[in-house]
C-alpha cells in the first residue's frame, strides 16, 4: 500500500523522546509557507493525527509586504526535523494572537486569540 511521499508519514518517536507537542518558528516571505502547509496536510492524511498539528501565522498588519512569521505545532522533535529551517521554541515564546493556517480550530482557540 502506498502512503504518498516519504515526508507524508509521521516519523516514529525515538526511544526516550517526549510524547508532547513541539513548537517551531520560521520567517517567510509573503506566501512562501504553502509547501510546509501541504506537507502538514499530507502527514495528517497519512496518519489521521489532526489534533497534533497546527500551523499559524503572524504578520505585521501595518506593512503587508513584511515577512510572515509561521509557527507550527507538531507531535515531537522527530517530526519538527522534517520541516527545514524551523527554530524550536517553547510554548511561552508563542505570540498571544495569530491567524490559523492549518489545524483544528478548537485546538487553536485553546492557545491563541484570533488575529
Coordinates of C-alpha atoms in Angstrom, one line a residue, residues 3 5 12 17 21 24 46 52 59 69 73 80 82 84 95 101 104 106-107 114:
X3 CA 1.1 6.2 1.5
X5 CA 5.8 10.8 -0.4
X12 CA 8.1 7.3 14.9
X17 CA 11.6 11.0 23.2
X21 CA 3.8 18.8 21.1
X24 CA 8.8 25.6 15.7
X46 CA -1.4 9.6 6.1
X52 CA -1.4 17.1 16.9
X59 CA 2.2 39.3 10.0
X69 CA 6.4 34.5 10.9
X73 CA 3.0 22.6 16.4
X80 CA 9.9 19.0 13.5
X82 CA 11.2 17.1 8.7
X84 CA 13.7 22.5 7.4
X95 CA 2.5 35.2 20.3
X101 CA -3.4 28.4 8.6
X104 CA -8.2 22.1 14.4
X106 CA -10.7 24.1 18.8
X107 CA -7.0 23.4 19.5
X114 CA -7.7 35.2 16.7

